[in-house]
mmCIF file of C-alpha atoms and ligand atoms in Angstrom:
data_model
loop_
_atom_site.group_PDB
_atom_site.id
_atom_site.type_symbol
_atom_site.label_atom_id
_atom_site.label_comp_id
_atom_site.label_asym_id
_atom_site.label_seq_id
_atom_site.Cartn_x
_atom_site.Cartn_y
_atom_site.Cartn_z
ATOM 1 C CA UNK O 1 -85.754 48.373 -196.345
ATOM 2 C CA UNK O 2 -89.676 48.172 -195.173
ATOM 3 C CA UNK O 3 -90.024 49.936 -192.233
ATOM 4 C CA UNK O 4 -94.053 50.040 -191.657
ATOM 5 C CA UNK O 5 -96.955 48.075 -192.544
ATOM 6 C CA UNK O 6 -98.081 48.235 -196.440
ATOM 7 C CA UNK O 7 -101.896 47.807 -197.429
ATOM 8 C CA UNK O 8 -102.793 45.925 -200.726
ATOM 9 C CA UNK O 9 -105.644 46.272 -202.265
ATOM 10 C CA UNK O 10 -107.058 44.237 -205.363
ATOM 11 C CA UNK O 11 -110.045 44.560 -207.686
ATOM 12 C CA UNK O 12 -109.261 43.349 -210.486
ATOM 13 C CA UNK O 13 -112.309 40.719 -211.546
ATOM 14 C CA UNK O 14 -115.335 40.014 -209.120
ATOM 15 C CA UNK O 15 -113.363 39.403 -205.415
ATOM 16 C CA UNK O 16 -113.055 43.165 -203.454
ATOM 17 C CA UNK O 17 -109.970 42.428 -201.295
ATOM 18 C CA UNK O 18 -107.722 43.994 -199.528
ATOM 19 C CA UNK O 19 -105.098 42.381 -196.387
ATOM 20 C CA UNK O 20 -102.142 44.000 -194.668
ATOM 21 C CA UNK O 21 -98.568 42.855 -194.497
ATOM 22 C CA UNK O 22 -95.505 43.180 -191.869
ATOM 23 C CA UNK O 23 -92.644 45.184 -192.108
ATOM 24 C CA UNK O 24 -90.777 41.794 -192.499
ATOM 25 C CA UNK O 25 -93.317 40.508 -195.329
ATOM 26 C CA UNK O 26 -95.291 38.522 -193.093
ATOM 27 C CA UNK O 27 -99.391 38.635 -194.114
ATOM 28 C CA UNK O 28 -101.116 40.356 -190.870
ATOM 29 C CA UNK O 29 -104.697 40.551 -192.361
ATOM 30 C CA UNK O 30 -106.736 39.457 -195.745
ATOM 31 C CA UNK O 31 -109.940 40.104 -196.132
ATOM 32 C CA UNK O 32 -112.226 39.177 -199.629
ATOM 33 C CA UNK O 33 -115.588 40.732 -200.579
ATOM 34 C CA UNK O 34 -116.259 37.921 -203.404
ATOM 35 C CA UNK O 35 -119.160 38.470 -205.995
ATOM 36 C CA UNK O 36 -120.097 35.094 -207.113
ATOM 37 C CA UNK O 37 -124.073 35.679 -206.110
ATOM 38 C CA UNK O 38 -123.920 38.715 -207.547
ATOM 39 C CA UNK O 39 -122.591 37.007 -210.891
ATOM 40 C CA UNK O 40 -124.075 33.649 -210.852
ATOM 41 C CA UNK O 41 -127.500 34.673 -212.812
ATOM 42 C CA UNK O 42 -125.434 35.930 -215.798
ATOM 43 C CA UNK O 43 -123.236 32.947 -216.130
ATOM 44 C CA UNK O 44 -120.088 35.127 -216.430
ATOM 45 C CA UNK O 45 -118.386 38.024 -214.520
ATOM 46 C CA UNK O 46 -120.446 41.118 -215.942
ATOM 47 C CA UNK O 47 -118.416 43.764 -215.717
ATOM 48 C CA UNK O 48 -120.417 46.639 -215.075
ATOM 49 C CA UNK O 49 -122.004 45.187 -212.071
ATOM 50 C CA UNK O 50 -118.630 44.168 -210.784
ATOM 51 C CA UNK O 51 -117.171 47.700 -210.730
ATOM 52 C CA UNK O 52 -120.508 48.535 -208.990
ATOM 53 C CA UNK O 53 -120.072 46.214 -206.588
ATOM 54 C CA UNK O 54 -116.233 47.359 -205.972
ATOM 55 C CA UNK O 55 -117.365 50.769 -205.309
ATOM 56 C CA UNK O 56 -120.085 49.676 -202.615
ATOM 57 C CA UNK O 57 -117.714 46.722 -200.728
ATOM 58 C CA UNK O 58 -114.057 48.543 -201.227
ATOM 59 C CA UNK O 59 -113.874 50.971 -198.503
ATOM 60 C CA UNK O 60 -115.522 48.428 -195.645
ATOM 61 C CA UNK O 61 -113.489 45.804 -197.038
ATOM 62 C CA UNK O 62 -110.058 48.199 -196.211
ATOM 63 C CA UNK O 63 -111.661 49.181 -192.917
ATOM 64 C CA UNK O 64 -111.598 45.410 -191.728
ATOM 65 C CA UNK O 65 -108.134 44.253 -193.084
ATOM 66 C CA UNK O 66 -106.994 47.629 -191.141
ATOM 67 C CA UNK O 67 -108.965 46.667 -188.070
ATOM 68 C CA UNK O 68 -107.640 42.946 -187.947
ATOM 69 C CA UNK O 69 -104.186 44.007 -188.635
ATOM 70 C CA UNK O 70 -104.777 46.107 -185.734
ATOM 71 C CA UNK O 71 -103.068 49.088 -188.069
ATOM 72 C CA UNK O 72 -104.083 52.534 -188.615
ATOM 73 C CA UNK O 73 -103.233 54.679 -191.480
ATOM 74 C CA UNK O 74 -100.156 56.132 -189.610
ATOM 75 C CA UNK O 75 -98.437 52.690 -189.425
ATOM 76 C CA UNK O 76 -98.748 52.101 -193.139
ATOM 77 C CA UNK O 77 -95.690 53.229 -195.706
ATOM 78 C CA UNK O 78 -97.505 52.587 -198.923
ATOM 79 C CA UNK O 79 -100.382 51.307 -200.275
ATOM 80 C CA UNK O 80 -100.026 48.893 -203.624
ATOM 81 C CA UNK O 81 -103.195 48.461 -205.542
ATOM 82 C CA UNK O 82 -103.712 46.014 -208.436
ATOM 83 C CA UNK O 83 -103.183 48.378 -211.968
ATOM 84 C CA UNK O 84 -104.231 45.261 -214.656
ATOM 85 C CA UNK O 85 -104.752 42.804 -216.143
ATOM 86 C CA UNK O 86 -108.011 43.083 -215.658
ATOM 87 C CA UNK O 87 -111.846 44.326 -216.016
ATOM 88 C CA UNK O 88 -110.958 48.330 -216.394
ATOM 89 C CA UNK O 89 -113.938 49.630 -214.834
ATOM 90 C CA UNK O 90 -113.136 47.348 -211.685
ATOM 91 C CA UNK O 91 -109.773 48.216 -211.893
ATOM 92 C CA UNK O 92 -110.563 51.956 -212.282
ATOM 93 C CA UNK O 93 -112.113 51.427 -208.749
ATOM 94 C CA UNK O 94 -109.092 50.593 -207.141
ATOM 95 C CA UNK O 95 -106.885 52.746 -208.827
ATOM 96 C CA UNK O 96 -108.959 55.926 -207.466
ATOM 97 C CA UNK O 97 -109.662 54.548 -204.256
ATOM 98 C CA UNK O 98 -106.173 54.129 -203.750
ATOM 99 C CA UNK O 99 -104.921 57.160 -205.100
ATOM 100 C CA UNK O 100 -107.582 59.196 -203.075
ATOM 101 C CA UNK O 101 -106.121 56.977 -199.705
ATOM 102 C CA UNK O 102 -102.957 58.159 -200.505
ATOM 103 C CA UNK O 103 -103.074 61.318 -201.330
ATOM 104 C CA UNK O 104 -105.069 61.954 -197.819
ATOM 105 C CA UNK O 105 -102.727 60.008 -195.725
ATOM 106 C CA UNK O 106 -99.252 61.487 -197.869
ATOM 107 C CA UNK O 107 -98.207 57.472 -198.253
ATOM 108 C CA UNK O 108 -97.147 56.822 -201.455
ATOM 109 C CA UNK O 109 -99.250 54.570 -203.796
ATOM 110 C CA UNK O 110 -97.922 51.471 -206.188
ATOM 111 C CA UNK O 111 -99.975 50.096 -209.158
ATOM 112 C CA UNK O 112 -98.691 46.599 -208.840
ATOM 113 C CA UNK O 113 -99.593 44.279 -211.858
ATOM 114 C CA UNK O 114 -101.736 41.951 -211.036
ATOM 115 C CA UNK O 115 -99.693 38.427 -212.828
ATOM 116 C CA UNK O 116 -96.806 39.546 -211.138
ATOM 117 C CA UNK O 117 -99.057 39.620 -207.593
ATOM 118 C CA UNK O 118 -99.946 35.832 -208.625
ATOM 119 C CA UNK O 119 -96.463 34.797 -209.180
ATOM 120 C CA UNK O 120 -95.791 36.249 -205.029
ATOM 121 C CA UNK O 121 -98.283 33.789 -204.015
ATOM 122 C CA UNK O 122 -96.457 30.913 -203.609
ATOM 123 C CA UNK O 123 -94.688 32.801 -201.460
ATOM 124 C CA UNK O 124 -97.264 34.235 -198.683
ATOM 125 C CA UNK O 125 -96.705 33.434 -195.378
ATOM 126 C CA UNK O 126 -93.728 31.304 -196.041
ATOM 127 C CA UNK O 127 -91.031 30.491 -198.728
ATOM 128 C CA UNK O 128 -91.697 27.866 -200.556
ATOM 129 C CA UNK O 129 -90.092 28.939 -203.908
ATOM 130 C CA UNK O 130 -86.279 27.029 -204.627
ATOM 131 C CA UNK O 131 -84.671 29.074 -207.645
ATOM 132 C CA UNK O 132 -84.335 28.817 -210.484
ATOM 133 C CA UNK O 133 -88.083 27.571 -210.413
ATOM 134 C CA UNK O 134 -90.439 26.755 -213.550
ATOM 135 C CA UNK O 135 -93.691 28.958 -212.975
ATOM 136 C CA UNK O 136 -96.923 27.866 -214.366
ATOM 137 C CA UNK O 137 -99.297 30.455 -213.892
ATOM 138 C CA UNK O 138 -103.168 29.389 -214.716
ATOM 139 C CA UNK O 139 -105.700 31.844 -214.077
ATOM 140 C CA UNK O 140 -109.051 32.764 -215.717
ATOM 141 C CA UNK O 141 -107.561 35.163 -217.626
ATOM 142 C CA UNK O 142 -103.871 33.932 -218.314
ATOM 143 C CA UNK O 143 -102.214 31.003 -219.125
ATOM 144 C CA UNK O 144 -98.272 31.016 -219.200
ATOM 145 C CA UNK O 145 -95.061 28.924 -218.430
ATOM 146 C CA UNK O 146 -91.963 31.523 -217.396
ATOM 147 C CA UNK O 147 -88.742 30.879 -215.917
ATOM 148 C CA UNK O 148 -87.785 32.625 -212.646
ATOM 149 C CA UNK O 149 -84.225 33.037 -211.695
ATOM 150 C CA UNK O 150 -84.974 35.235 -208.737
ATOM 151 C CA UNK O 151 -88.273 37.415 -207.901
ATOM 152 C CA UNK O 152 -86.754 39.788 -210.270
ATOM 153 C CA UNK O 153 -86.077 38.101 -213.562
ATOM 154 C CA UNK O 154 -89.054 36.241 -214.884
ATOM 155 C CA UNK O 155 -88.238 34.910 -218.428
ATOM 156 C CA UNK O 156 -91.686 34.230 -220.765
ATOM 157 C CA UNK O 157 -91.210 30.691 -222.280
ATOM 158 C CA UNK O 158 -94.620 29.929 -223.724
ATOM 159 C CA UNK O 159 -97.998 31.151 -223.285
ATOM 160 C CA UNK O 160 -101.964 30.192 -224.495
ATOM 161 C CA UNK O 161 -102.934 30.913 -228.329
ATOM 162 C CA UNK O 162 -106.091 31.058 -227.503
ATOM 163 C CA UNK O 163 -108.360 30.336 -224.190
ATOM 164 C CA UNK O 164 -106.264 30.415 -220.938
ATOM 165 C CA UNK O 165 -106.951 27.422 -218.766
ATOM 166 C CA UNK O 166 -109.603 28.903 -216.263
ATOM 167 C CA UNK O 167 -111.606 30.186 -219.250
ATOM 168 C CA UNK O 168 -111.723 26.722 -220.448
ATOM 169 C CA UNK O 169 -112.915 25.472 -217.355
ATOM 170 C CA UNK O 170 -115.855 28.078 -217.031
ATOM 171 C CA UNK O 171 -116.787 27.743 -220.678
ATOM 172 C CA UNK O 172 -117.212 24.211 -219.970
ATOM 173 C CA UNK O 173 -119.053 24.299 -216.939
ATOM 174 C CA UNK O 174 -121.134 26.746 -218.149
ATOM 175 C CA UNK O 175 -121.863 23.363 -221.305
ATOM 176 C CA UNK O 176 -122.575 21.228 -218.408
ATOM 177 C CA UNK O 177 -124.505 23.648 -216.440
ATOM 178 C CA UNK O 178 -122.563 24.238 -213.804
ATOM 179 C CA UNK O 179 -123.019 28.061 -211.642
ATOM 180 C CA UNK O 180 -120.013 30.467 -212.549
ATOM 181 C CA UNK O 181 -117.217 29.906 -211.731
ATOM 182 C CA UNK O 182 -117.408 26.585 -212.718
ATOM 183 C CA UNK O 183 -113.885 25.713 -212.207
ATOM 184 C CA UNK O 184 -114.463 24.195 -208.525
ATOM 185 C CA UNK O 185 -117.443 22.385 -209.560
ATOM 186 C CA UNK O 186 -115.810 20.548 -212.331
ATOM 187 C CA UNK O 187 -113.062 19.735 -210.536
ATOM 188 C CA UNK O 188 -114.913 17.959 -208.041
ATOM 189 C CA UNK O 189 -117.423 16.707 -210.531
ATOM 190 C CA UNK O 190 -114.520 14.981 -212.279
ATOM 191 C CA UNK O 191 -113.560 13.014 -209.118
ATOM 192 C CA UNK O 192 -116.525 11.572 -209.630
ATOM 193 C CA UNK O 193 -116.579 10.606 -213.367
ATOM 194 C CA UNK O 194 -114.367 8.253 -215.396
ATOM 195 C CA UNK O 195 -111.872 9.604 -218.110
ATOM 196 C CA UNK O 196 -113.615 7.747 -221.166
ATOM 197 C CA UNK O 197 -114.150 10.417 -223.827
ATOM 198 C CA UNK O 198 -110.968 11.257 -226.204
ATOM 199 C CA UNK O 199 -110.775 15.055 -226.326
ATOM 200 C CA UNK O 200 -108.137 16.324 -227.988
ATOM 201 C CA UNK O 201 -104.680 17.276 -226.467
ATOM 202 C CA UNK O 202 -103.959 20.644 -228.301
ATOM 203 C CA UNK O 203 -100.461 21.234 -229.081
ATOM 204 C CA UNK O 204 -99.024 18.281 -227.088
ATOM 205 C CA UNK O 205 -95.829 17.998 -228.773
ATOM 206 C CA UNK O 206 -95.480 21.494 -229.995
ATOM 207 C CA UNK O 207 -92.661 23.168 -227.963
ATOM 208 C CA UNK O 208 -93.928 24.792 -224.552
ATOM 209 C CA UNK O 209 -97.293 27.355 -225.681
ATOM 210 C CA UNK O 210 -100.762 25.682 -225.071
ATOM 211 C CA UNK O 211 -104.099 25.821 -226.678
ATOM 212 C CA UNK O 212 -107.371 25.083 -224.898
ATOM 213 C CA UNK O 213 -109.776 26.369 -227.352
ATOM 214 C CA UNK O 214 -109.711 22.803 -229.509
ATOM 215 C CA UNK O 215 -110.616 20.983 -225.933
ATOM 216 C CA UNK O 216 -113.769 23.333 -225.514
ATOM 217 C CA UNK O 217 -114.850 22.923 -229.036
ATOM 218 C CA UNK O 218 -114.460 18.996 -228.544
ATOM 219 C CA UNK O 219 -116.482 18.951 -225.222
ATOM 220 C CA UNK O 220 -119.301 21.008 -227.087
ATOM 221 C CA UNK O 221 -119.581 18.831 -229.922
ATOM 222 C CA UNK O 222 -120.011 16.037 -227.209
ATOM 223 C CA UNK O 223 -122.374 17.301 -225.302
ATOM 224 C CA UNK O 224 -124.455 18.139 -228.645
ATOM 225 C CA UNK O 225 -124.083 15.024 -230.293
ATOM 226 C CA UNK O 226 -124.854 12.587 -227.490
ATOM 227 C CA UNK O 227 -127.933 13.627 -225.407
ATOM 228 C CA UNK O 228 -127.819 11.029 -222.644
ATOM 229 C CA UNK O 229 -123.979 12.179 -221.298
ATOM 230 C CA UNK O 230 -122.535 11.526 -218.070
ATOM 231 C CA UNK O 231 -121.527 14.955 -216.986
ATOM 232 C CA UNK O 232 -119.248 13.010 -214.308
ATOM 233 C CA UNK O 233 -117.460 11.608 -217.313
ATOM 234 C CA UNK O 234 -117.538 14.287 -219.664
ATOM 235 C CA UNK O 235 -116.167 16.851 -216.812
ATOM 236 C CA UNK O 236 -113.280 13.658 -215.705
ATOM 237 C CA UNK O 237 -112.246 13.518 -219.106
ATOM 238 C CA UNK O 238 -112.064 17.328 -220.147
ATOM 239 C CA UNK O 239 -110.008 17.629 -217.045
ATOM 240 C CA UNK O 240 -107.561 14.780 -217.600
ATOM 241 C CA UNK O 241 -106.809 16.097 -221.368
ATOM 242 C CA UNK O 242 -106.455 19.724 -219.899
ATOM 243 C CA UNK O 243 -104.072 18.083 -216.712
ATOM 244 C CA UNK O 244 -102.470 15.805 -219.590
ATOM 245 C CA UNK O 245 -101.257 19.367 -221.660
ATOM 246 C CA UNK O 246 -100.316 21.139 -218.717
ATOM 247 C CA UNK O 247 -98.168 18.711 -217.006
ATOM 248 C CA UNK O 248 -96.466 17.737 -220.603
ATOM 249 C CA UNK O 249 -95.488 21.181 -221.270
ATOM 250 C CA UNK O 250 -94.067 21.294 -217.498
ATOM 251 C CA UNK O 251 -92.329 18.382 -217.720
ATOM 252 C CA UNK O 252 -90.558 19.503 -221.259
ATOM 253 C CA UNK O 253 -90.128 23.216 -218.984
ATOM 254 C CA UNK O 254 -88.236 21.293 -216.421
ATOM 255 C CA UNK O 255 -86.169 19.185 -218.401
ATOM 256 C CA UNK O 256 -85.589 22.282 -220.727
ATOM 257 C CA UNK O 257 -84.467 24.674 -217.887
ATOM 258 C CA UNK O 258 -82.936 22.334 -215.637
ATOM 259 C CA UNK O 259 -85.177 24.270 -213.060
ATOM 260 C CA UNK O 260 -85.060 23.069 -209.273
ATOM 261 C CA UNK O 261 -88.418 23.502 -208.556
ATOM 262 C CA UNK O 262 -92.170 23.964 -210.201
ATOM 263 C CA UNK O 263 -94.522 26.918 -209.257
ATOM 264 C CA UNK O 264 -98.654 26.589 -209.924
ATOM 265 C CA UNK O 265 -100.124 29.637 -209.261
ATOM 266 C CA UNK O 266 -103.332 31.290 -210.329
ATOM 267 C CA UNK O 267 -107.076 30.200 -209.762
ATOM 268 C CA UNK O 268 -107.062 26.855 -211.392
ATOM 269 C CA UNK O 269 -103.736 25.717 -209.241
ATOM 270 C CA UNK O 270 -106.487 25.352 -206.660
ATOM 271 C CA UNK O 271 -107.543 21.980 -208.416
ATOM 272 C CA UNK O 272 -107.017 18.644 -206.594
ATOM 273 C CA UNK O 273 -106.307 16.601 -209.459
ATOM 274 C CA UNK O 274 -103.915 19.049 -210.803
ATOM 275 C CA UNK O 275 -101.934 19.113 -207.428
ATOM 276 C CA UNK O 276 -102.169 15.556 -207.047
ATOM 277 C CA UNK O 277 -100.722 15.250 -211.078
ATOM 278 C CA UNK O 278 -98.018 17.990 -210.181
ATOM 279 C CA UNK O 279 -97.013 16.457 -207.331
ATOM 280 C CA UNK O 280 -96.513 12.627 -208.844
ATOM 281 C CA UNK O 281 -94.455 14.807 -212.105
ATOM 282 C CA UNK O 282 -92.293 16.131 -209.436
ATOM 283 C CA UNK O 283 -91.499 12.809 -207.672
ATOM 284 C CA UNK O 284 -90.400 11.183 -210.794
ATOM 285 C CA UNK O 285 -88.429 14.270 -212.026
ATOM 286 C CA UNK O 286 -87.224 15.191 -208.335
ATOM 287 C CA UNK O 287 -88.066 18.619 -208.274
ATOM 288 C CA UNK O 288 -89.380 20.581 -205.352
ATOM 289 C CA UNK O 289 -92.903 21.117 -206.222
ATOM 290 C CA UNK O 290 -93.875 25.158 -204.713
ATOM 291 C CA UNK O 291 -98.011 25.069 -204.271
ATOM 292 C CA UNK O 292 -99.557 28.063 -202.296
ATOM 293 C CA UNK O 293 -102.093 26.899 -199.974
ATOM 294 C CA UNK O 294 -105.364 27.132 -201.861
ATOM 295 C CA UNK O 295 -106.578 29.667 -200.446
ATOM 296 C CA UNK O 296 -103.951 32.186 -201.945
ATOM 297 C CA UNK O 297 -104.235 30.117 -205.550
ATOM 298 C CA UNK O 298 -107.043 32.531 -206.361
ATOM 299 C CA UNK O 299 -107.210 36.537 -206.447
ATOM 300 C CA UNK O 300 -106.249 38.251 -203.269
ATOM 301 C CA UNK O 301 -104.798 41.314 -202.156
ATOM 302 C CA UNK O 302 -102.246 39.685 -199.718
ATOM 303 C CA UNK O 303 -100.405 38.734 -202.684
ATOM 304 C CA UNK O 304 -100.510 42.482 -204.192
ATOM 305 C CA UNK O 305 -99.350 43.666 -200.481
ATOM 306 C CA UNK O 306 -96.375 41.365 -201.138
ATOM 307 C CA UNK O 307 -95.095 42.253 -204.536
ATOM 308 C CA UNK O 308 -95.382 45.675 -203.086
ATOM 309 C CA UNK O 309 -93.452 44.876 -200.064
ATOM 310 C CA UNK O 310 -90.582 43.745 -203.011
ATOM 311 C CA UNK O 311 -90.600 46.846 -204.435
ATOM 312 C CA UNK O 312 -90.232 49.013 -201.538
ATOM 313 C CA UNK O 313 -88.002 46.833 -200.018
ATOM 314 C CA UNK O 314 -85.528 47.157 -203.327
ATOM 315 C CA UNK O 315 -85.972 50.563 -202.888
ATOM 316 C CA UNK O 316 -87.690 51.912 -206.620
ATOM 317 C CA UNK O 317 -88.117 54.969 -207.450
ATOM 318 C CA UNK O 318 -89.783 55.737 -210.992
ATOM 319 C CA UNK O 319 -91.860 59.117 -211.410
ATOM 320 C CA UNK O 320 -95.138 58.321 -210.290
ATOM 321 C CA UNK O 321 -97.455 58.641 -213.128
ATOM 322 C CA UNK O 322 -100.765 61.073 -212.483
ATOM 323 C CA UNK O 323 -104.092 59.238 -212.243
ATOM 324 C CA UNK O 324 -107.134 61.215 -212.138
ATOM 325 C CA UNK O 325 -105.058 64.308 -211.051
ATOM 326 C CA UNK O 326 -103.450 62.372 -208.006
ATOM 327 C CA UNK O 327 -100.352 59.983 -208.257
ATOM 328 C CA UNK O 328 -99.438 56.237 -208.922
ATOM 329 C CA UNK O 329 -96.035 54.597 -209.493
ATOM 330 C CA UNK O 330 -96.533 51.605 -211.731
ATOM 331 C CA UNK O 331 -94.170 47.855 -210.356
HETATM 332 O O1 LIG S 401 -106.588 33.656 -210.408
HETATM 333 P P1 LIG S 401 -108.063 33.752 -210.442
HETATM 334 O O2 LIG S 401 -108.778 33.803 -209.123
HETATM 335 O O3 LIG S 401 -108.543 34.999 -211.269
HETATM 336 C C1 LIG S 401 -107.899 35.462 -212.413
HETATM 337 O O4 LIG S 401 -106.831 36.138 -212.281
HETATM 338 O O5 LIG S 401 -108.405 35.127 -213.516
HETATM 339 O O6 LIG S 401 -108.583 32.496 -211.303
HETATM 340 C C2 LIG S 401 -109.948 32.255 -211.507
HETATM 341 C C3 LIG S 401 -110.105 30.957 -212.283
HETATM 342 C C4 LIG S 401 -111.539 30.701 -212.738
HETATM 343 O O7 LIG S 401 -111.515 30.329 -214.099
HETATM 344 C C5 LIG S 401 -111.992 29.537 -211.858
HETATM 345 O O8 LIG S 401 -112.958 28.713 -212.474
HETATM 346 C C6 LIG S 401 -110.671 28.816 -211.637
HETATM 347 O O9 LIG S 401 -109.723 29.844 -211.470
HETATM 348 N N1 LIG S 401 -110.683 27.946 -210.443
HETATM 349 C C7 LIG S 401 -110.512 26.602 -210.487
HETATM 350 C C8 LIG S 401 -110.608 26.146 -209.144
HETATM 351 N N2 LIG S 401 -110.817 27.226 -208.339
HETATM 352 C C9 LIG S 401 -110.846 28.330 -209.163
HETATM 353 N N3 LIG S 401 -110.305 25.774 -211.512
HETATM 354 C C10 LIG S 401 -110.189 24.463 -211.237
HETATM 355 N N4 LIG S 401 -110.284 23.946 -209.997
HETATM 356 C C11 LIG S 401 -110.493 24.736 -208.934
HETATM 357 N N5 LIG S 401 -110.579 24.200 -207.700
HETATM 358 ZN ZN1 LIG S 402 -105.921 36.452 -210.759
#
């Protein structure tokens, strides 16, 4: 059982966050440093800079998720930090900053991982996930389809070959000009644009792992074959062919599993038009469709303080493995 509060912290890309929850799981406090100005100029996340900026924004960020929680370091009974996947050197940041917080306040400290943070998303400050649910999990750095029973058995049915989804998006963006991260942008530039151009649909009919490399290739032989593109149309149709694979592969998922629900978690699930697709997929399959609010589709620590109020809460105890001299236990 979860007696205190428990602190989450997560650096594992370019957002510095950390948030607070409840003894009873309930979020009390989220707070994100993001770096997008201080990426923007390089087109990309550049790694070295983003561990930098971890460094300088961590311990300010923690001070103002404690402060709005209204918790001090004696309420807390653990803190759970994100351990990968992710940029090391950012994630390196984290790791010792939690270990060091731990070690001074004698809390113990949980390397959560950070996928299985995003899959806890859906179900921040309310339950919205009806097992057995299909999960569908599109980040910037993963792309997967998984079956989950329960919060504790997640079953891998198909992942990406190649590019995950939100990689896709950025790569393309970055074709069309768009700032990093481009996956916003393009999603409302899209809205704007018709769905004329054929790009491929990678995989389509092959079982449920996806492919978004083919798509990317595609849009940048467009865009360097016909000079005078619409960037409305080129963005509506590269997001229609990418919607078109992802809610094929759900559909066979559902049908396949017999799953009550579908789960979209991970930066892209923030997308309109793929809400708005998952949401007609569900009516005509009746499923309960499971969407975190947008602002907890992308990286946060709330959702790390969660899958570490799971693990205390089932009561885990592996050896805590020795990180820099001090201690982590790895969920
Ligand atoms: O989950 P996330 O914040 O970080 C990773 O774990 O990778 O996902 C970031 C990805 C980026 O590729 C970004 O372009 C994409 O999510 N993204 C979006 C939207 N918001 C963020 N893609 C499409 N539409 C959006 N509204
Ligand atoms: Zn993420």
């Amino acid at each position: 059982m979860v007696e205190k509060y428990i602190l989450g912290i997560e650096t594992s890309c370019d957002d510095t966050s950390a948030a607070v929850v409840g003894a009873d799981g309930t979020v009390l406090s989220s707070i994100i440093a993001t770096q997008t100005d201080i990426h923007a100029e390089y087109g990309g996340v550049f790694p070295e800079m983003a561990s930098r900026a971890h460094s300088e924004f961590l311990l300010p960020v923690i001070k103002k998720a404690m402060k709005d929680a209204q918790v001090t370091h004696e309420d807390l009974c653990a803190i759970g930090v994100t351990r990968g996947p992710g940029l090391i050197g950012s994630i390196l940041v984290g790791l010792n900053t939690a270990a060091g917080l731990g070690a001074g306040w004698k809390i113990p400290v949980i390397g959560v991982n950070h996928l299985r943070g995003h899959l806890r998303s859906a179900d921040l400050e309310e339950k919205r996930i009806i097992f057995p649910s299909l999960i569908l999990l599109i980040s910037g750095g993963h792309t997967f389809l998984a079956l989950m029973k329960n919060h504790d058995s997640i079953e891998l049915l198909g992942t990406t070959r190649d590019d995950s989804a939100g990689e896709a998006y950025d790569k393309v963006g970055r074709m069309l000009g768009l700032d990093y991260p481009a996956g916003p942008a393009i999603d409302r530039l899209a809205l704007q644009g018709e769905s004329n151009i054929p790009f491929p649909r990678p995989m389509l009919h092959k079982g449920l792992e996806f492919s978004f490399s083919g798509i990317k290739s595609a849009v940048s032989r467009y865009v360097e074959t016909n000079k005078d593109f619409s960037k409305e149309d080129v963005a509506a149709s590269f997001v229609d062919a990418c919607i078109d694979v992802l809610m094929k592969k759900c559909k066979v998922g559902l049908v396949q599993t017999q799953a009550k629900s579908l789960t979209i978690v991970g930066g892209v699930s923030a997308s309109k038009q793929i809400r708005e697709r998952a949401d007609r997929l569900c009516k005509e399959l009746n499923v309960h469709l499971s969407l975190p609010p947008v602002k907890w589709s992308t990286d946060n620590a709330a959702m790390i303080a969660l899958a570490t109020w799971d693990y205390i809460n089932a009561d885990i105890h592996p050896e805590p493995i020795p990180v820099m001299g001090l201690s982590i236990t790895e969920y």
